[in-house]
């Protein structure tokens, strides 16, 4: 069974700090990875995608991918209370033609 | 201009009833999905269609029947509703193998 694992949290950080969210995936053949943010009562929205080893930055967000370790992370710099949400890590299962989601990490940013 | 829309947003019904949820996307994507998100917030794929053809049918009771009249629409019909069907159902679309765009969700409550 192909899986994406995340620490469910909650992860609590003070406003202005760096929030670090991590996940691991089991399918070594996965090539595409995504981070989604889901506010309570809302649908998931894509915030980052990453396909190559290394870092990818977009504003306050940096996604990191290490295929050898099967590890994906998301850093949120200068965290804001509005970043408080559940963050879902996802990996695309090429053989199964589907995206596998982790259970999500709840992030709280304290003002 | 809504990218992925679902109706209804809320659905409250009694056990044993039959109900349908409709989904439409105007993004021109070839692939559409139905996901179920339970009370623990785990997002699980149910079905996937590519250009009106069923390509994923996860272990879902056959009381659930998807229908795709064209590649912009994917509907979900549920027969003989059970208490355990209570959840939020999300429709999504994507270019194959890439990021997904979710609809606003349908919160189904079976009493």
PDB file of C-alpha atoms in Angstrom:
ATOM      1  CA  UNK A   1       0.000   0.000   0.000  1.00  0.00           C
ATOM      2  CA  UNK A   2       1.514   3.297  -1.087  1.00  0.00           C
ATOM      3  CA  UNK A   3       1.435   5.858   1.684  1.00  0.00           C
ATOM      4  CA  UNK A   4       2.260   9.423   2.569  1.00  0.00           C
ATOM      5  CA  UNK A   5       2.907   9.971   6.247  1.00  0.00           C
ATOM      6  CA  UNK A   6       2.739  13.209   8.192  1.00  0.00           C
ATOM      7  CA  UNK A   7       2.814  14.117  11.851  1.00  0.00           C
ATOM      8  CA  UNK A   8      -0.778  15.104  12.630  1.00  0.00           C
ATOM      9  CA  UNK A   9       0.337  17.783  15.086  1.00  0.00           C
ATOM     10  CA  UNK A  10      -0.844  20.189  16.159  1.00  0.00           C
ATOM     11  CA  UNK A  11       2.277  22.196  15.466  1.00  0.00           C
ATOM     12  CA  UNK A  12       2.214  25.483  17.301  1.00  0.00           C
ATOM     13  CA  UNK A  13       4.574  28.342  16.423  1.00  0.00           C
ATOM     14  CA  UNK A  14       4.638  32.005  17.444  1.00  0.00           C
ATOM     15  CA  UNK A  15       3.891  34.701  14.905  1.00  0.00           C
ATOM     16  CA  UNK A  16       6.970  35.577  12.875  1.00  0.00           C
ATOM     17  CA  UNK A  17       8.681  32.217  13.419  1.00  0.00           C
ATOM     18  CA  UNK A  18       9.483  29.569  10.827  1.00  0.00           C
ATOM     19  CA  UNK A  19       7.041  26.674  10.661  1.00  0.00           C
ATOM     20  CA  UNK A  20       8.533  23.406   9.436  1.00  0.00           C
ATOM     21  CA  UNK A  21       6.210  20.698   8.128  1.00  0.00           C
ATOM     22  CA  UNK A  22       7.473  17.295   7.074  1.00  0.00           C
ATOM     23  CA  UNK A  23       6.291  14.195   5.304  1.00  0.00           C
ATOM     24  CA  UNK A  24       7.644  10.919   3.987  1.00  0.00           C
ATOM     25  CA  UNK A  25       6.353   8.807   1.144  1.00  0.00           C
ATOM     26  CA  UNK A  26       6.638   5.098   0.459  1.00  0.00           C
ATOM     27  CA  UNK A  27       6.550   4.936  -3.363  1.00  0.00           C
ATOM     28  CA  UNK A  28      10.080   5.414  -4.657  1.00  0.00           C
ATOM     29  CA  UNK A  29       8.648   5.832  -8.164  1.00  0.00           C
ATOM     30  CA  UNK A  30       6.745   9.021  -7.284  1.00  0.00           C
ATOM     31  CA  UNK A  31       8.032  12.037  -9.175  1.00  0.00           C
ATOM     32  CA  UNK A  32       5.533  14.779  -8.313  1.00  0.00           C
ATOM     33  CA  UNK A  33       4.865  16.175  -4.867  1.00  0.00           C
ATOM     34  CA  UNK A  34       2.443  18.767  -3.602  1.00  0.00           C
ATOM     35  CA  UNK A  35       1.532  20.755  -0.526  1.00  0.00           C
ATOM     36  CA  UNK A  36      -2.079  21.789  -0.011  1.00  0.00           C
ATOM     37  CA  UNK A  37      -3.497  24.078   2.635  1.00  0.00           C
ATOM     38  CA  UNK A  38      -6.962  23.437   4.026  1.00  0.00           C
ATOM     39  CA  UNK A  39      -8.709  25.923   6.275  1.00  0.00           C
ATOM     40  CA  UNK A  40     -11.401  24.559   8.567  1.00  0.00           C
ATOM     41  CA  UNK A  41     -14.600  24.000   6.626  1.00  0.00           C
ATOM     42  CA  UNK A  42     -12.961  24.761   3.285  1.00  0.00           C
ATOM     43  CA  UNK A  43     -11.525  22.742   0.434  1.00  0.00           C
ATOM     44  CA  UNK A  44      -7.805  22.002  -0.031  1.00  0.00           C
ATOM     45  CA  UNK A  45      -5.916  24.539  -2.129  1.00  0.00           C
ATOM     46  CA  UNK A  46      -2.563  23.980  -3.753  1.00  0.00           C
ATOM     47  CA  UNK A  47       0.248  26.104  -2.362  1.00  0.00           C
ATOM     48  CA  UNK A  48       3.388  24.393  -3.686  1.00  0.00           C
ATOM     49  CA  UNK A  49       4.427  21.699  -6.113  1.00  0.00           C
ATOM     50  CA  UNK A  50       7.909  20.229  -6.416  1.00  0.00           C
ATOM     51  CA  UNK A  51       9.339  17.727  -8.871  1.00  0.00           C
ATOM     52  CA  UNK A  52      13.139  17.879  -8.491  1.00  0.00           C
ATOM     53  CA  UNK A  53      15.500  17.332  -5.608  1.00  0.00           C
ATOM     54  CA  UNK A  54      16.364  20.491  -3.721  1.00  0.00           C
ATOM     55  CA  UNK A  55      14.491  23.600  -2.721  1.00  0.00           C
ATOM     56  CA  UNK A  56      11.742  25.543  -4.421  1.00  0.00           C
ATOM     57  CA  UNK A  57      10.788  28.945  -3.062  1.00  0.00           C
ATOM     58  CA  UNK A  58       7.585  30.911  -3.565  1.00  0.00           C
ATOM     59  CA  UNK A  59       7.193  33.959  -1.374  1.00  0.00           C
ATOM     60  CA  UNK A  60       7.226  32.911   2.261  1.00  0.00           C
ATOM     61  CA  UNK A  61       6.982  29.227   1.324  1.00  0.00           C
ATOM     62  CA  UNK A  62       9.853  26.861   0.544  1.00  0.00           C
ATOM     63  CA  UNK A  63       9.309  23.254  -0.452  1.00  0.00           C
ATOM     64  CA  UNK A  64      12.182  20.808  -0.114  1.00  0.00           C
ATOM     65  CA  UNK A  65      12.461  17.401  -1.752  1.00  0.00           C
ATOM     66  CA  UNK A  66      14.938  14.622  -1.066  1.00  0.00           C
ATOM     67  CA  UNK A  67      14.119  11.614  -3.242  1.00  0.00           C
ATOM     68  CA  UNK A  68      16.897   9.469  -1.799  1.00  0.00           C
ATOM     69  CA  UNK A  69      15.361   9.813   1.664  1.00  0.00           C
ATOM     70  CA  UNK A  70      11.784   9.909   0.275  1.00  0.00           C
ATOM     71  CA  UNK A  71      11.213  13.073   2.244  1.00  0.00           C
ATOM     72  CA  UNK A  72       9.326  16.272   1.480  1.00  0.00           C
ATOM     73  CA  UNK A  73       9.103  19.334   3.658  1.00  0.00           C
ATOM     74  CA  UNK A  74       7.457  22.747   3.662  1.00  0.00           C
ATOM     75  CA  UNK A  75       8.927  25.759   5.415  1.00  0.00           C
ATOM     76  CA  UNK A  76       6.767  28.795   6.114  1.00  0.00           C
ATOM     77  CA  UNK A  77       8.810  31.859   6.976  1.00  0.00           C
ATOM     78  CA  UNK A  78       7.447  34.774   9.002  1.00  0.00           C
ATOM     79  CA  UNK A  79       4.431  32.713   9.996  1.00  0.00           C
ATOM     80  CA  UNK A  80       1.180  34.624  10.331  1.00  0.00           C
ATOM     81  CA  UNK A  81      -2.012  33.746  12.232  1.00  0.00           C
ATOM     82  CA  UNK A  82      -3.673  33.469   8.808  1.00  0.00           C
ATOM     83  CA  UNK A  83      -1.351  30.509   8.084  1.00  0.00           C
ATOM     84  CA  UNK A  84      -3.182  28.496  10.762  1.00  0.00           C
ATOM     85  CA  UNK A  85      -4.667  25.581   8.838  1.00  0.00           C
ATOM     86  CA  UNK A  86      -4.145  21.915   8.054  1.00  0.00           C
ATOM     87  CA  UNK A  87      -1.359  21.252   5.562  1.00  0.00           C
ATOM     88  CA  UNK A  88      -1.690  18.184   3.368  1.00  0.00           C
ATOM     89  CA  UNK A  89       1.332  16.579   1.736  1.00  0.00           C
ATOM     90  CA  UNK A  90       0.628  14.608  -1.436  1.00  0.00           C
ATOM     91  CA  UNK A  91       2.543  12.418  -3.867  1.00  0.00           C
ATOM     92  CA  UNK A  92       1.456  11.411  -7.349  1.00  0.00           C
ATOM     93  CA  UNK A  93       1.351   7.641  -7.861  1.00  0.00           C
ATOM     94  CA  UNK A  94       2.342   7.372 -11.512  1.00  0.00           C
ATOM     95  CA  UNK A  95       1.457   3.688 -11.797  1.00  0.00           C
ATOM     96  CA  UNK A  96      -1.907   4.120 -10.123  1.00  0.00           C
ATOM     97  CA  UNK A  97      -2.809   7.389 -11.888  1.00  0.00           C
ATOM     98  CA  UNK A  98      -3.784   8.972  -8.599  1.00  0.00           C
ATOM     99  CA  UNK A  99      -2.575  11.347  -5.917  1.00  0.00           C
ATOM    100  CA  UNK A 100      -2.018   9.959  -2.454  1.00  0.00           C
ATOM    101  CA  UNK A 101      -2.593  12.384   0.386  1.00  0.00           C
ATOM    102  CA  UNK A 102      -1.166  12.355   3.862  1.00  0.00           C
ATOM    103  CA  UNK A 103      -3.483  12.797   6.821  1.00  0.00           C
ATOM    104  CA  UNK A 104      -2.375  16.411   7.241  1.00  0.00           C
ATOM    105  CA  UNK A 105      -0.572  18.441   9.894  1.00  0.00           C
ATOM    106  CA  UNK A 106      -2.519  21.034  11.832  1.00  0.00           C
ATOM    107  CA  UNK A 107      -0.583  24.274  12.223  1.00  0.00           C
ATOM    108  CA  UNK A 108      -1.412  26.963  14.772  1.00  0.00           C
ATOM    109  CA  UNK A 109       0.328  30.311  14.565  1.00  0.00           C
ATOM    110  CA  UNK A 110      -0.051  32.233  17.817  1.00  0.00           C
ATOM    111  CA  UNK A 111      -0.286  36.026  17.667  1.00  0.00           C
TER     112      UNK A 111
ATOM    113  CA  UNK B   1     -15.445  32.705 -12.304  1.00  0.00           C
ATOM    114  CA  UNK B   2     -15.651  29.423 -10.380  1.00  0.00           C
ATOM    115  CA  UNK B   3     -13.171  26.786 -11.558  1.00  0.00           C
ATOM    116  CA  UNK B   4     -14.685  23.685  -9.920  1.00  0.00           C
ATOM    117  CA  UNK B   5     -18.225  23.899  -8.636  1.00  0.00           C
ATOM    118  CA  UNK B   6     -20.324  21.404  -6.719  1.00  0.00           C
ATOM    119  CA  UNK B   7     -23.970  21.265  -5.797  1.00  0.00           C
ATOM    120  CA  UNK B   8     -25.420  21.051  -3.287  1.00  0.00           C
ATOM    121  CA  UNK B   9     -23.111  22.472  -0.617  1.00  0.00           C
ATOM    122  CA  UNK B  10     -25.044  20.786   2.176  1.00  0.00           C
ATOM    123  CA  UNK B  11     -27.145  17.646   2.045  1.00  0.00           C
ATOM    124  CA  UNK B  12     -29.094  16.309   5.013  1.00  0.00           C
ATOM    125  CA  UNK B  13     -31.064  13.143   4.438  1.00  0.00           C
ATOM    126  CA  UNK B  14     -32.314  10.009   6.108  1.00  0.00           C
ATOM    127  CA  UNK B  15     -30.906   6.527   5.959  1.00  0.00           C
ATOM    128  CA  UNK B  16     -32.081   4.551   2.987  1.00  0.00           C
ATOM    129  CA  UNK B  17     -32.590   7.534   0.704  1.00  0.00           C
ATOM    130  CA  UNK B  18     -30.889   8.045  -2.664  1.00  0.00           C
ATOM    131  CA  UNK B  19     -29.077  11.306  -3.405  1.00  0.00           C
ATOM    132  CA  UNK B  20     -26.865  12.859  -6.072  1.00  0.00           C
ATOM    133  CA  UNK B  21     -24.042  15.389  -6.020  1.00  0.00           C
ATOM    134  CA  UNK B  22     -23.092  17.289  -9.164  1.00  0.00           C
ATOM    135  CA  UNK B  23     -19.687  18.656 -10.162  1.00  0.00           C
ATOM    136  CA  UNK B  24     -18.581  20.855 -13.034  1.00  0.00           C
ATOM    137  CA  UNK B  25     -15.170  22.240 -13.973  1.00  0.00           C
ATOM    138  CA  UNK B  26     -14.374  24.981 -16.478  1.00  0.00           C
ATOM    139  CA  UNK B  27     -10.597  24.522 -16.464  1.00  0.00           C
ATOM    140  CA  UNK B  28     -10.460  22.286 -19.509  1.00  0.00           C
ATOM    141  CA  UNK B  29      -8.849  19.469 -17.514  1.00  0.00           C
ATOM    142  CA  UNK B  30      -9.115  15.907 -18.739  1.00  0.00           C
ATOM    143  CA  UNK B  31      -9.241  14.237 -15.333  1.00  0.00           C
ATOM    144  CA  UNK B  32     -11.824  14.558 -12.579  1.00  0.00           C
ATOM    145  CA  UNK B  33     -12.040  12.919  -9.170  1.00  0.00           C
ATOM    146  CA  UNK B  34     -14.306  12.270  -6.245  1.00  0.00           C
ATOM    147  CA  UNK B  35     -12.791  12.276  -2.762  1.00  0.00           C
ATOM    148  CA  UNK B  36     -14.293  11.533   0.618  1.00  0.00           C
ATOM    149  CA  UNK B  37     -13.035  13.354   3.703  1.00  0.00           C
ATOM    150  CA  UNK B  38     -14.198  11.831   6.946  1.00  0.00           C
ATOM    151  CA  UNK B  39     -14.408  13.307  10.430  1.00  0.00           C
ATOM    152  CA  UNK B  40     -10.690  12.676  10.958  1.00  0.00           C
ATOM    153  CA  UNK B  41     -10.008  14.848   7.914  1.00  0.00           C
ATOM    154  CA  UNK B  42      -8.348  12.067   5.934  1.00  0.00           C
ATOM    155  CA  UNK B  43      -8.814  12.693   2.212  1.00  0.00           C
ATOM    156  CA  UNK B  44      -9.418   9.460   0.353  1.00  0.00           C
ATOM    157  CA  UNK B  45      -9.888   9.024  -3.383  1.00  0.00           C
ATOM    158  CA  UNK B  46     -13.039   7.246  -4.506  1.00  0.00           C
ATOM    159  CA  UNK B  47     -13.168   7.555  -8.290  1.00  0.00           C
ATOM    160  CA  UNK B  48     -11.254   9.102 -11.139  1.00  0.00           C
ATOM    161  CA  UNK B  49     -12.369   9.765 -14.702  1.00  0.00           C
ATOM    162  CA  UNK B  50     -10.179  10.695 -17.635  1.00  0.00           C
ATOM    163  CA  UNK B  51     -12.012  12.038 -20.679  1.00  0.00           C
ATOM    164  CA  UNK B  52     -15.281  10.474 -19.489  1.00  0.00           C
ATOM    165  CA  UNK B  53     -13.689   7.075 -18.879  1.00  0.00           C
ATOM    166  CA  UNK B  54     -13.425   5.524 -15.431  1.00  0.00           C
ATOM    167  CA  UNK B  55      -9.765   4.927 -14.582  1.00  0.00           C
ATOM    168  CA  UNK B  56      -9.843   4.561 -10.801  1.00  0.00           C
ATOM    169  CA  UNK B  57     -12.455   2.820  -8.738  1.00  0.00           C
ATOM    170  CA  UNK B  58     -11.147   2.406  -5.225  1.00  0.00           C
ATOM    171  CA  UNK B  59     -12.746   0.040  -2.748  1.00  0.00           C
ATOM    172  CA  UNK B  60     -16.062   1.842  -2.639  1.00  0.00           C
ATOM    173  CA  UNK B  61     -19.439   0.177  -2.022  1.00  0.00           C
ATOM    174  CA  UNK B  62     -21.368  -0.273  -5.247  1.00  0.00           C
ATOM    175  CA  UNK B  63     -24.072   1.948  -3.754  1.00  0.00           C
ATOM    176  CA  UNK B  64     -21.858   4.762  -5.057  1.00  0.00           C
ATOM    177  CA  UNK B  65     -22.074   5.256  -8.806  1.00  0.00           C
ATOM    178  CA  UNK B  66     -20.217   8.013 -10.643  1.00  0.00           C
ATOM    179  CA  UNK B  67     -21.280   9.294 -14.036  1.00  0.00           C
ATOM    180  CA  UNK B  68     -19.411  11.551 -16.419  1.00  0.00           C
ATOM    181  CA  UNK B  69     -21.623  12.830 -19.244  1.00  0.00           C
ATOM    182  CA  UNK B  70     -18.699  14.842 -20.636  1.00  0.00           C
ATOM    183  CA  UNK B  71     -15.206  15.707 -19.497  1.00  0.00           C
ATOM    184  CA  UNK B  72     -16.379  18.862 -17.726  1.00  0.00           C
ATOM    185  CA  UNK B  73     -18.901  17.077 -15.511  1.00  0.00           C
ATOM    186  CA  UNK B  74     -18.656  14.299 -12.965  1.00  0.00           C
ATOM    187  CA  UNK B  75     -21.661  13.411 -10.857  1.00  0.00           C
ATOM    188  CA  UNK B  76     -21.956  11.048  -7.915  1.00  0.00           C
ATOM    189  CA  UNK B  77     -25.105   9.110  -7.132  1.00  0.00           C
ATOM    190  CA  UNK B  78     -25.469   7.320  -3.816  1.00  0.00           C
ATOM    191  CA  UNK B  79     -28.139   4.682  -3.226  1.00  0.00           C
ATOM    192  CA  UNK B  80     -29.492   3.465   0.094  1.00  0.00           C
ATOM    193  CA  UNK B  81     -27.573   5.974   2.205  1.00  0.00           C
ATOM    194  CA  UNK B  82     -26.064   4.760   5.463  1.00  0.00           C
ATOM    195  CA  UNK B  83     -24.922   6.601   8.589  1.00  0.00           C
ATOM    196  CA  UNK B  84     -21.288   5.887   7.682  1.00  0.00           C
ATOM    197  CA  UNK B  85     -21.669   7.805   4.441  1.00  0.00           C
ATOM    198  CA  UNK B  86     -21.748  11.057   6.413  1.00  0.00           C
ATOM    199  CA  UNK B  87     -18.671  13.006   5.338  1.00  0.00           C
ATOM    200  CA  UNK B  88     -17.550  15.843   3.123  1.00  0.00           C
ATOM    201  CA  UNK B  89     -17.308  14.871  -0.540  1.00  0.00           C
ATOM    202  CA  UNK B  90     -14.932  16.836  -2.736  1.00  0.00           C
ATOM    203  CA  UNK B  91     -14.813  16.912  -6.481  1.00  0.00           C
ATOM    204  CA  UNK B  92     -11.485  17.826  -8.080  1.00  0.00           C
ATOM    205  CA  UNK B  93      -9.970  18.178 -11.514  1.00  0.00           C
ATOM    206  CA  UNK B  94      -6.403  18.130 -12.804  1.00  0.00           C
ATOM    207  CA  UNK B  95      -4.205  17.902 -15.815  1.00  0.00           C
ATOM    208  CA  UNK B  96      -3.097  14.271 -15.604  1.00  0.00           C
ATOM    209  CA  UNK B  97      -0.397  13.732 -13.019  1.00  0.00           C
ATOM    210  CA  UNK B  98      -0.343  17.263 -11.839  1.00  0.00           C
ATOM    211  CA  UNK B  99      -1.854  19.511  -9.218  1.00  0.00           C
ATOM    212  CA  UNK B 100      -5.506  19.182  -8.322  1.00  0.00           C
ATOM    213  CA  UNK B 101      -8.159  21.844  -8.075  1.00  0.00           C
ATOM    214  CA  UNK B 102     -10.886  21.128  -5.592  1.00  0.00           C
ATOM    215  CA  UNK B 103     -14.507  22.132  -5.518  1.00  0.00           C
ATOM    216  CA  UNK B 104     -15.987  23.666  -2.353  1.00  0.00           C
ATOM    217  CA  UNK B 105     -17.199  20.314  -1.051  1.00  0.00           C
ATOM    218  CA  UNK B 106     -20.578  18.815  -0.222  1.00  0.00           C
ATOM    219  CA  UNK B 107     -21.227  18.106   3.436  1.00  0.00           C
ATOM    220  CA  UNK B 108     -23.454  15.040   3.571  1.00  0.00           C
ATOM    221  CA  UNK B 109     -25.217  14.220   6.819  1.00  0.00           C
ATOM    222  CA  UNK B 110     -27.202  11.010   7.042  1.00  0.00           C
ATOM    223  CA  UNK B 111     -29.599  10.760   9.984  1.00  0.00           C
TER     224      UNK B 111
END
